[in-house]
JSON list of C-alpha atoms and ligand atoms in Angstrom, two decimals:
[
{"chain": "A", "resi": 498, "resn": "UNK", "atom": "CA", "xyz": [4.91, 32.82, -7.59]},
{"chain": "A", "resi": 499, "resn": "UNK", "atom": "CA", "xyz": [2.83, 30.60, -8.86]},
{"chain": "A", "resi": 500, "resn": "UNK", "atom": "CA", "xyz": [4.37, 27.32, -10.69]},
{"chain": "A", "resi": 501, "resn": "UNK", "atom": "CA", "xyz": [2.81, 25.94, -13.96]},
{"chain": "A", "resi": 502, "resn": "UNK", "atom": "CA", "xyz": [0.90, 23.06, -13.61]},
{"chain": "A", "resi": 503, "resn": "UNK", "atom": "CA", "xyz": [2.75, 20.26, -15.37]},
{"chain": "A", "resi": 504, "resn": "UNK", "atom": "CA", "xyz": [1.58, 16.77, -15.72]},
{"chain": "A", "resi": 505, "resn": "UNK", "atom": "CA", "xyz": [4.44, 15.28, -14.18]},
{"chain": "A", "resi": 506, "resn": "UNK", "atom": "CA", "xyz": [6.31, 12.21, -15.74]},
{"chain": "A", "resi": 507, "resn": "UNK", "atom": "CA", "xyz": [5.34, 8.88, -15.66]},
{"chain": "A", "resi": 508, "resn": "UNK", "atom": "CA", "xyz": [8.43, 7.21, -13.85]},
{"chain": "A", "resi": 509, "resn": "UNK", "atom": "CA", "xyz": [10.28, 5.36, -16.50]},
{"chain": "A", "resi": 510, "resn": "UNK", "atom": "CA", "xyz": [9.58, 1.35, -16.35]},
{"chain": "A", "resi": 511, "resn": "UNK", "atom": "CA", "xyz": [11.52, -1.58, -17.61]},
{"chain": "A", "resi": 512, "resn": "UNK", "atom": "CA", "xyz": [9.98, -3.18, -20.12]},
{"chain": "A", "resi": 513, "resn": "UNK", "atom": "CA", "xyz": [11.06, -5.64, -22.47]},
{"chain": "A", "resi": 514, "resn": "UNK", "atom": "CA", "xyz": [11.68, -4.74, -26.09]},
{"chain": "A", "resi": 515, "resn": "UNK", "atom": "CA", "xyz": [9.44, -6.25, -28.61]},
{"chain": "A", "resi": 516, "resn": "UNK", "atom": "CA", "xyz": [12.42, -6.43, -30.75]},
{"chain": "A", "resi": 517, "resn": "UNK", "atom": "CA", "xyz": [15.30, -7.87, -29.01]},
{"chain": "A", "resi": 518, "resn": "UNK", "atom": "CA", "xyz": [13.74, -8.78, -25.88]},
{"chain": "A", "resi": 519, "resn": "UNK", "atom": "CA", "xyz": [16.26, -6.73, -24.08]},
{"chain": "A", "resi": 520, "resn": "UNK", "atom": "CA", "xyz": [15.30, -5.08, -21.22]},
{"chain": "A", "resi": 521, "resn": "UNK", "atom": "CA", "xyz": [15.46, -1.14, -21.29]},
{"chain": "A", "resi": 522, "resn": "UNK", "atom": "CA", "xyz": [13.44, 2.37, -19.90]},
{"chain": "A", "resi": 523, "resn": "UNK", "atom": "CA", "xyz": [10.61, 2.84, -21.05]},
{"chain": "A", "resi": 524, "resn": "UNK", "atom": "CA", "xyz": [9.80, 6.52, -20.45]},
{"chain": "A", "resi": 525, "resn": "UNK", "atom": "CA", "xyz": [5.81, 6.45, -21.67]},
{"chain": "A", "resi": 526, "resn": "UNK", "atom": "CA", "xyz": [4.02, 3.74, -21.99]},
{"chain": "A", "resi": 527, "resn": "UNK", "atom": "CA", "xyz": [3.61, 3.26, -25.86]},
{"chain": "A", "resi": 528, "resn": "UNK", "atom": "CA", "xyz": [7.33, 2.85, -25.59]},
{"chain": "A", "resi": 529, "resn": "UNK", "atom": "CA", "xyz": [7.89, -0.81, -26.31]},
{"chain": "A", "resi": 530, "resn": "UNK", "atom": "CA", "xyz": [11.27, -0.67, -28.49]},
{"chain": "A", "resi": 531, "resn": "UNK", "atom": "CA", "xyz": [14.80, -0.29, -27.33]},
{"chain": "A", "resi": 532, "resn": "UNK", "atom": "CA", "xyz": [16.50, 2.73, -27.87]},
{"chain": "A", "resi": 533, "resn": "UNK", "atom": "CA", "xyz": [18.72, 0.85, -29.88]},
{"chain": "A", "resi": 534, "resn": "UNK", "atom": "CA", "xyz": [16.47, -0.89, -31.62]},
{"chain": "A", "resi": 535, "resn": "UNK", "atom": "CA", "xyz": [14.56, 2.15, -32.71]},
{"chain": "A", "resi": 536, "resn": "UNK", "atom": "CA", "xyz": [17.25, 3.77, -34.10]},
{"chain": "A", "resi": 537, "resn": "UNK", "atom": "CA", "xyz": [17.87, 1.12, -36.43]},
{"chain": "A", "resi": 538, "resn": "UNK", "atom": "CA", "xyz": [13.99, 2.26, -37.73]},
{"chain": "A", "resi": 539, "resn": "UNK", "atom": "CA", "xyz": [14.48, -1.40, -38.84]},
{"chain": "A", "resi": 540, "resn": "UNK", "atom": "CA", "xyz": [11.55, -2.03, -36.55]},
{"chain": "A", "resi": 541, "resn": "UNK", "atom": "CA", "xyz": [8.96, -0.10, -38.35]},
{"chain": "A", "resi": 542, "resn": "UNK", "atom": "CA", "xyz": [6.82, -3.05, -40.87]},
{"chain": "A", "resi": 543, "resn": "UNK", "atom": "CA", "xyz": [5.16, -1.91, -43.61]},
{"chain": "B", "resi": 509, "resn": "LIG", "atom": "ZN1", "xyz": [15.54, -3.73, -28.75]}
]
């Protein structure tokens, strides 16, 4: 058996968060808010 290709997963980095300069995973790397900060959707100008 054959498995399906998958493009595996970026290993998550620690990046700095363009919010609250914290530092946190970043899982893909147009990720560049917190977790917490993005769930505030505070973030989002405009
Ligand atoms: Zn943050």
């Amino acid at each position: 058996m054959k498995k399906p290709e998958v493009t595996h997963p970026q290993d998550a980095v620690i990046r700095s968060c363009l919010k609250c300069r914290d530092h946190f995973e970043s899982t893909w790397p147009g990720e560049r808010i917190c977790k917490r900060c993005k769930s505030t959707a505070a973030w989002r100008e405009g």
